[in-house]
Tab-separated table of N, CA and C in Angstrom:
chain	number	residue	atom	x	y	z
A	167	UNK	N	0.926	-1.049	0.027
A	167	UNK	CA	-0.073	0.075	-0.231
A	167	UNK	C	1.050	0.932	0.066
A	168	UNK	N	0.669	2.064	-0.604
A	168	UNK	CA	1.290	3.472	-0.900
A	168	UNK	C	0.659	4.457	-0.274
A	169	UNK	N	1.263	5.617	0.240
A	169	UNK	CA	0.473	6.813	0.737
A	169	UNK	C	0.684	8.038	-0.347
A	170	UNK	N	1.238	7.798	-1.281
A	170	UNK	CA	1.197	8.884	-2.578
A	170	UNK	C	0.229	9.249	-2.951
A	171	UNK	N	0.021	10.603	-3.365
A	171	UNK	CA	-1.070	11.215	-4.065
A	171	UNK	C	-1.470	10.197	-5.378
A	172	UNK	N	-2.707	9.827	-5.622
A	172	UNK	CA	-3.068	9.115	-6.863
A	172	UNK	C	-2.598	9.287	-8.200
A	173	UNK	N	-2.232	10.700	-8.410
A	173	UNK	CA	-1.844	11.144	-9.684
A	173	UNK	C	-0.194	10.811	-9.644
A	174	UNK	N	0.486	10.731	-8.567
A	174	UNK	CA	1.580	10.651	-8.458
A	174	UNK	C	2.054	8.945	-8.411
A	175	UNK	N	1.348	8.255	-8.264
A	175	UNK	CA	1.651	6.555	-7.953
A	175	UNK	C	2.532	5.612	-9.134
A	176	UNK	N	1.807	6.093	-10.400
A	176	UNK	CA	2.593	5.036	-10.842
A	176	UNK	C	2.801	5.322	-12.550
A	177	UNK	N	3.519	6.374	-13.339
A	177	UNK	CA	3.873	6.222	-14.273
A	177	UNK	C	2.760	6.206	-15.462
A	178	UNK	N	2.815	5.244	-16.617
A	178	UNK	CA	1.568	5.369	-17.490
A	178	UNK	C	0.521	4.564	-17.150
A	179	UNK	N	0.961	3.438	-16.468
A	179	UNK	CA	-0.172	2.309	-15.902
A	179	UNK	C	-0.968	2.936	-14.680
A	180	UNK	N	-2.230	2.502	-14.588
A	180	UNK	CA	-2.980	2.734	-13.438
A	180	UNK	C	-2.899	1.230	-12.873
A	181	UNK	N	-2.713	1.425	-11.161
A	181	UNK	CA	-2.791	0.529	-10.617
A	181	UNK	C	-4.423	-0.065	-10.353
A	182	UNK	N	-4.507	-1.260	-10.014
A	182	UNK	CA	-5.557	-2.207	-9.728
A	182	UNK	C	-6.883	-1.331	-8.900
A	183	UNK	N	-6.466	-0.488	-7.951
A	183	UNK	CA	-7.197	0.220	-7.283
A	183	UNK	C	-8.040	1.176	-8.111
A	184	UNK	N	-7.103	1.987	-8.906
A	184	UNK	CA	-7.724	3.224	-9.723
A	184	UNK	C	-8.329	2.634	-10.617
A	185	UNK	N	-8.001	1.696	-11.796
A	185	UNK	CA	-9.350	0.943	-12.383
A	185	UNK	C	-10.515	0.581	-11.915
A	186	UNK	N	-10.144	-0.297	-10.458
A	186	UNK	CA	-11.652	-0.553	-9.700
A	186	UNK	C	-12.384	0.688	-9.629
A	187	UNK	N	-11.705	1.736	-8.631
A	187	UNK	CA	-12.431	3.039	-8.565
A	187	UNK	C	-13.172	3.672	-9.907
A	188	UNK	N	-12.577	3.797	-10.823
A	188	UNK	CA	-13.078	4.073	-12.250
A	188	UNK	C	-14.392	3.472	-12.630
A	189	UNK	N	-14.002	1.957	-12.506
A	189	UNK	CA	-15.370	1.334	-12.862
A	189	UNK	C	-16.693	1.202	-11.956
A	190	UNK	N	-15.869	1.518	-10.635
A	190	UNK	CA	-17.381	1.659	-9.849
A	190	UNK	C	-17.578	3.069	-9.784
A	191	UNK	N	-17.198	4.062	-10.117
A	191	UNK	CA	-17.643	5.378	-10.821
A	191	UNK	C	-18.572	5.397	-11.440
A	192	UNK	N	-18.300	4.514	-12.587
A	192	UNK	CA	-19.124	4.753	-13.887
A	192	UNK	C	-20.472	4.059	-13.245
A	193	UNK	N	-20.530	2.815	-12.505
A	193	UNK	CA	-21.934	2.106	-11.960
A	193	UNK	C	-22.188	2.973	-11.521
A	194	UNK	N	-21.905	3.686	-10.090
A	194	UNK	CA	-22.114	4.801	-9.299
A	194	UNK	C	-22.921	5.702	-9.653
A	195	UNK	N	-22.606	6.356	-10.942
A	195	UNK	CA	-23.025	7.690	-11.246
A	195	UNK	C	-24.634	6.866	-12.409
A	196	UNK	N	-24.789	5.794	-12.405
A	196	UNK	CA	-25.940	5.292	-13.074
A	196	UNK	C	-27.376	5.079	-12.509
A	197	UNK	N	-28.468	5.477	-13.475
A	197	UNK	CA	-29.654	5.470	-12.876
A	197	UNK	C	-30.019	4.184	-12.278
A	198	UNK	N	-29.535	3.393	-12.379
A	198	UNK	CA	-29.786	2.099	-11.909
A	198	UNK	C	-29.063	2.054	-10.288
A	199	UNK	N	-27.899	2.583	-9.977
A	199	UNK	CA	-27.275	2.451	-8.685
A	199	UNK	C	-28.465	3.684	-7.746
A	200	UNK	N	-28.877	4.667	-8.344
A	200	UNK	CA	-29.711	5.231	-7.634
A	200	UNK	C	-30.660	4.784	-7.479
A	201	UNK	N	-31.587	3.915	-8.171
A	201	UNK	CA	-32.501	3.261	-7.851
A	201	UNK	C	-32.305	2.390	-6.565
A	202	UNK	N	-30.871	1.794	-6.614
A	202	UNK	CA	-30.804	0.746	-5.562
A	202	UNK	C	-30.818	1.541	-4.247
A	203	UNK	N	-29.934	2.808	-4.529
A	203	UNK	CA	-29.919	3.453	-3.182
A	203	UNK	C	-31.364	3.967	-2.566
A	204	UNK	N	-32.302	4.209	-3.570
A	204	UNK	CA	-33.459	4.906	-2.990
A	204	UNK	C	-34.450	3.293	-2.644
A	205	UNK	N	-34.015	2.320	-3.084
A	205	UNK	CA	-34.762	0.975	-2.274
A	205	UNK	C	-34.175	0.772	-0.998
A	206	UNK	N	-33.054	1.219	-0.677
A	206	UNK	CA	-32.185	0.789	0.546
A	206	UNK	C	-32.945	1.726	1.346
A	207	UNK	N	-32.944	3.055	0.999
A	207	UNK	CA	-33.655	4.316	2.023
A	207	UNK	C	-34.774	3.909	2.181
A	208	UNK	N	-35.734	3.739	1.290
A	208	UNK	CA	-37.228	3.425	1.267
A	208	UNK	C	-37.287	1.903	2.226
A	209	UNK	N	-36.570	0.664	2.019
A	209	UNK	CA	-36.515	-0.349	3.043
A	209	UNK	C	-36.102	0.158	4.412
A	210	UNK	N	-35.275	1.142	4.995
A	210	UNK	CA	-34.994	1.347	6.231
A	210	UNK	C	-36.420	2.143	6.437
A	211	UNK	N	-36.781	3.338	5.541
A	211	UNK	CA	-37.721	3.979	6.593
A	211	UNK	C	-39.193	2.939	6.661
A	212	UNK	N	-39.106	1.936	5.922
A	212	UNK	CA	-40.013	0.931	6.049
A	212	UNK	C	-40.087	0.211	7.112
A	213	UNK	N	-38.945	0.116	7.330
A	213	UNK	CA	-38.622	-0.837	8.504
A	213	UNK	C	-38.912	-0.431	9.978
A	214	UNK	N	-38.604	1.151	9.990
A	214	UNK	CA	-38.760	1.873	11.496
A	214	UNK	C	-40.407	2.134	11.178
A	215	UNK	N	-41.279	2.256	10.075
A	215	UNK	CA	-42.522	2.880	10.306
A	215	UNK	C	-43.053	1.356	10.725
A	216	UNK	N	-42.867	0.235	10.365
A	216	UNK	CA	-43.346	-1.086	10.273
A	216	UNK	C	-43.267	-1.778	11.955
A	217	UNK	N	-42.231	-0.921	12.384
A	217	UNK	CA	-41.722	-1.273	13.715
A	217	UNK	C	-41.550	-2.990	13.995
A	218	UNK	N	-40.470	-3.301	12.726
A	218	UNK	CA	-40.088	-4.437	12.831
A	218	UNK	C	-38.914	-4.823	13.689
A	219	UNK	N	-38.678	-6.006	13.803
A	219	UNK	CA	-37.357	-6.256	15.011
A	219	UNK	C	-36.216	-5.457	14.886
A	220	UNK	N	-35.584	-5.423	15.694
A	220	UNK	CA	-33.980	-4.555	15.979
A	220	UNK	C	-33.078	-5.061	14.999
A	221	UNK	N	-33.283	-6.525	14.820
A	221	UNK	CA	-32.322	-6.827	13.904
A	221	UNK	C	-32.413	-6.582	12.300
A	222	UNK	N	-33.703	-6.051	11.762
A	222	UNK	CA	-33.680	-5.708	10.471
A	222	UNK	C	-33.418	-4.266	10.560
A	223	UNK	N	-33.343	-3.304	11.700
A	223	UNK	CA	-33.211	-2.148	11.818
A	223	UNK	C	-31.830	-2.025	11.609
A	224	UNK	N	-31.224	-2.886	12.416
A	224	UNK	CA	-29.747	-2.827	11.996
A	224	UNK	C	-28.724	-3.211	11.101
A	225	UNK	N	-29.689	-4.311	10.550
A	225	UNK	CA	-29.378	-4.627	8.898
A	225	UNK	C	-29.243	-3.411	7.892
A	226	UNK	N	-30.584	-2.616	8.223
A	226	UNK	CA	-30.977	-1.686	7.139
A	226	UNK	C	-30.012	-0.388	7.266
A	227	UNK	N	-29.654	-0.392	8.371
A	227	UNK	CA	-28.374	0.690	9.172
A	227	UNK	C	-27.024	0.666	8.560
A	228	UNK	N	-26.757	-0.584	9.110
A	228	UNK	CA	-25.554	-1.242	8.719
A	228	UNK	C	-25.213	-1.032	7.256
A	229	UNK	N	-26.275	-1.465	6.407
A	229	UNK	CA	-26.268	-1.509	4.883
A	229	UNK	C	-25.780	0.004	4.448
A	230	UNK	N	-26.540	1.081	5.115
A	230	UNK	CA	-26.552	2.213	4.429
A	230	UNK	C	-24.788	2.647	4.914
A	231	UNK	N	-24.624	2.463	6.172
A	231	UNK	CA	-23.226	2.871	6.528
A	231	UNK	C	-22.342	2.666	5.689
A	232	UNK	N	-22.516	1.246	5.737
A	232	UNK	CA	-21.377	0.366	4.580
A	232	UNK	C	-21.353	1.176	3.080
A	233	UNK	N	-22.343	1.416	2.362
A	233	UNK	CA	-22.790	2.101	1.334
A	233	UNK	C	-21.954	3.351	1.098
A	234	UNK	N	-22.300	4.185	2.272
A	234	UNK	CA	-21.822	5.512	2.292
A	234	UNK	C	-20.107	5.551	2.660
A	235	UNK	N	-19.673	4.617	3.747
A	235	UNK	CA	-18.157	4.514	3.321
A	235	UNK	C	-17.315	4.385	2.124
A	236	UNK	N	-18.053	3.333	1.658
A	236	UNK	CA	-17.462	3.079	0.199
A	236	UNK	C	-17.349	4.180	-0.924
A	237	UNK	N	-18.480	4.679	-0.622
A	237	UNK	CA	-18.718	5.579	-1.859
A	237	UNK	C	-17.932	7.013	-1.768
A	238	UNK	N	-17.781	7.285	-0.260
A	238	UNK	CA	-16.922	8.422	0.273
A	238	UNK	C	-15.313	7.952	-0.207
A	239	UNK	N	-14.942	6.817	-0.093
A	239	UNK	CA	-13.403	6.487	-0.504
A	239	UNK	C	-13.160	6.420	-1.954
A	240	UNK	N	-14.401	6.081	-2.550
A	240	UNK	CA	-14.033	6.259	-4.155
A	240	UNK	C	-14.038	7.516	-4.553
A	241	UNK	N	-15.068	8.453	-3.754
A	241	UNK	CA	-15.267	9.903	-4.530
A	241	UNK	C	-13.981	10.462	-4.007
A	242	UNK	N	-13.130	10.185	-2.921
A	242	UNK	CA	-12.283	10.767	-2.573
A	242	UNK	C	-10.956	10.590	-3.689
A	243	UNK	N	-10.796	9.321	-3.646
A	243	UNK	CA	-9.648	8.808	-4.952
A	243	UNK	C	-9.999	9.755	-6.129
A	244	UNK	N	-11.415	9.939	-6.393
A	244	UNK	CA	-11.572	10.392	-7.933
A	244	UNK	C	-11.389	11.974	-7.914
A	245	UNK	N	-11.579	12.446	-6.838
A	245	UNK	CA	-11.487	14.095	-6.584
A	245	UNK	C	-10.091	14.479	-6.529
A	246	UNK	N	-8.986	13.626	-5.687
A	246	UNK	CA	-7.764	13.661	-5.793
A	246	UNK	C	-6.906	13.395	-7.124
A	247	UNK	N	-7.423	12.790	-7.957
A	247	UNK	CA	-6.771	12.413	-9.393
A	247	UNK	C	-7.163	13.467	-10.291
A	248	UNK	N	-8.434	14.144	-10.002
A	248	UNK	CA	-9.169	15.200	-10.853
A	248	UNK	C	-8.183	16.476	-10.567
A	249	UNK	N	-8.039	16.526	-9.013
A	249	UNK	CA	-7.321	17.815	-8.837
A	249	UNK	C	-6.176	18.076	-9.396
A	250	UNK	N	-5.361	17.068	-9.093
A	250	UNK	CA	-3.809	16.901	-9.646
A	250	UNK	C	-3.857	16.807	-11.078
A	251	UNK	N	-4.519	16.300	-11.857
A	251	UNK	CA	-4.592	16.553	-13.565
A	251	UNK	C	-4.904	17.781	-13.645
A	252	UNK	N	-5.817	18.592	-13.224
A	252	UNK	CA	-6.197	20.091	-13.504
A	252	UNK	C	-4.739	20.937	-13.041
A	253	UNK	N	-4.462	20.555	-12.078
A	253	UNK	CA	-2.992	21.325	-11.350
A	253	UNK	C	-1.880	21.290	-12.579
A	254	UNK	N	-1.409	19.832	-12.656
A	254	UNK	CA	-0.430	19.704	-13.721
A	254	UNK	C	-0.832	20.024	-15.216
A	255	UNK	N	-1.964	20.527	-15.597
A	255	UNK	CA	-2.316	20.903	-16.721
A	255	UNK	C	-2.157	22.508	-16.985
A	256	UNK	N	-2.278	23.148	-15.459
A	256	UNK	CA	-2.468	24.708	-15.584
A	256	UNK	C	-0.871	24.869	-15.441
A	257	UNK	N	-0.095	24.132	-14.667
A	257	UNK	CA	1.469	24.222	-14.726
A	257	UNK	C	2.087	24.228	-15.959
A	258	UNK	N	1.631	23.105	-16.869
A	258	UNK	CA	2.177	22.826	-18.257
A	258	UNK	C	1.702	24.206	-18.880
A	259	UNK	N	0.803	24.614	-19.021
A	259	UNK	CA	0.213	25.712	-19.511
A	259	UNK	C	0.907	27.048	-19.365
A	260	UNK	N	1.283	26.908	-18.114
A	260	UNK	CA	2.060	28.380	-17.254
A	260	UNK	C	3.722	28.232	-18.198
A	261	UNK	N	4.002	27.083	-18.156
A	261	UNK	CA	5.385	26.804	-18.565
A	261	UNK	C	5.681	27.236	-19.909
A	262	UNK	N	4.459	26.504	-20.731
A	262	UNK	CA	4.665	26.787	-22.190
A	262	UNK	C	4.281	28.363	-22.825
A	263	UNK	N	3.500	29.250	-21.871
A	263	UNK	CA	3.491	30.432	-22.352
A	263	UNK	C	4.427	31.112	-22.075
A	264	UNK	N	5.181	30.888	-20.929
A	264	UNK	CA	6.626	31.324	-20.547
A	264	UNK	C	7.627	31.400	-21.648
A	265	UNK	N	7.800	29.817	-22.007
A	265	UNK	CA	8.685	29.854	-23.184
A	265	UNK	C	8.123	30.560	-24.328
A	266	UNK	N	6.852	30.606	-24.616
A	266	UNK	CA	6.626	31.468	-25.960
A	266	UNK	C	6.823	32.512	-25.735
A	267	UNK	N	6.659	33.151	-24.672
A	267	UNK	CA	7.108	34.404	-24.602
A	267	UNK	C	8.474	34.931	-24.579
A	268	UNK	N	9.088	34.028	-24.038
A	268	UNK	CA	10.684	34.188	-24.335
A	268	UNK	C	11.121	33.930	-25.841
A	269	UNK	N	10.130	33.338	-26.845
A	269	UNK	CA	10.396	33.219	-27.991
A	269	UNK	C	11.423	31.545	-28.504
A	270	UNK	N	11.294	30.828	-27.215
A	270	UNK	CA	12.106	29.517	-27.682
A	270	UNK	C	11.041	28.390	-27.134
A	271	UNK	N	10.332	27.947	-28.083
A	271	UNK	CA	9.631	27.119	-27.974
A	271	UNK	C	10.293	25.521	-27.620
A	272	UNK	N	10.236	24.980	-26.554
A	272	UNK	CA	11.118	23.760	-26.133
A	272	UNK	C	10.245	22.644	-25.291
A	273	UNK	N	11.162	22.086	-24.189
A	273	UNK	CA	10.480	21.203	-23.396
A	273	UNK	C	9.186	21.170	-22.979
A	274	UNK	N	8.801	22.509	-22.637
A	274	UNK	CA	7.397	22.760	-21.830
A	274	UNK	C	6.400	22.526	-22.928
A	275	UNK	N	6.585	22.857	-24.337
A	275	UNK	CA	5.734	22.684	-25.224
A	275	UNK	C	5.214	21.149	-25.552
A	276	UNK	N	6.466	20.548	-25.320
A	276	UNK	CA	6.462	19.083	-25.318
A	276	UNK	C	5.456	18.624	-24.312
A	277	UNK	N	5.790	19.313	-23.113
A	277	UNK	CA	5.321	18.878	-21.794
A	277	UNK	C	3.800	19.072	-21.889
A	278	UNK	N	3.438	20.263	-22.392
A	278	UNK	CA	2.003	20.494	-22.545
A	278	UNK	C	1.165	19.384	-23.206
A	279	UNK	N	1.855	19.093	-24.506
A	279	UNK	CA	1.071	18.031	-25.388
A	279	UNK	C	0.769	16.698	-24.475
A	280	UNK	N	1.806	16.271	-23.718
A	280	UNK	CA	1.419	15.067	-22.714
A	280	UNK	C	0.628	15.418	-22.100
A	281	UNK	N	0.534	16.341	-21.216
A	281	UNK	CA	-0.425	16.659	-20.023
A	281	UNK	C	-1.702	16.868	-20.714
A	282	UNK	N	-2.145	17.544	-21.639
A	282	UNK	CA	-3.564	17.307	-22.427
A	282	UNK	C	-3.989	15.956	-22.481
A	283	UNK	N	-3.112	15.263	-22.820
A	283	UNK	CA	-3.757	14.042	-23.277
A	283	UNK	C	-3.716	12.969	-21.720
A	284	UNK	N	-3.655	13.758	-20.771
A	284	UNK	CA	-3.785	12.975	-19.312
A	284	UNK	C	-4.669	12.295	-18.842
A	285	UNK	N	-6.023	12.602	-19.362
A	285	UNK	CA	-7.412	12.052	-19.017
A	285	UNK	C	-7.376	10.625	-19.359
A	286	UNK	N	-6.518	10.292	-20.528
A	286	UNK	CA	-6.542	8.588	-20.963
A	286	UNK	C	-5.992	8.064	-19.746
A	287	UNK	N	-4.706	8.690	-18.950
A	287	UNK	CA	-3.849	7.736	-18.262
A	287	UNK	C	-4.555	7.867	-16.730
A	288	UNK	N	-5.251	8.818	-16.511
A	288	UNK	CA	-5.722	9.022	-15.260
A	288	UNK	C	-7.167	8.676	-15.018
């Protein structure tokens, strides 16, 4: 396990967690997942209204807590990757503009081309 920023972790390839987080992010942004969450909340409310046994209340509450914690971890991972990608693009644009102002396009222009295509890597 590494404690580095997600955007700094690994070269051209993404790790298993990054691929998993992206896949889950795609699923959780779908209407089907929203319906599943709505059903889970409805189940919890129905259990409370019906006055069913405490075990069912605990199951409903624990399920909602687990889903919330997992989504929070995935959301934070996605947020950090997007934040770092934006910052790297801004840094590359600033360096390329500085080079252009000095009249000598060089390494910063090449870096800018690489960074603009970064979404495919991150």
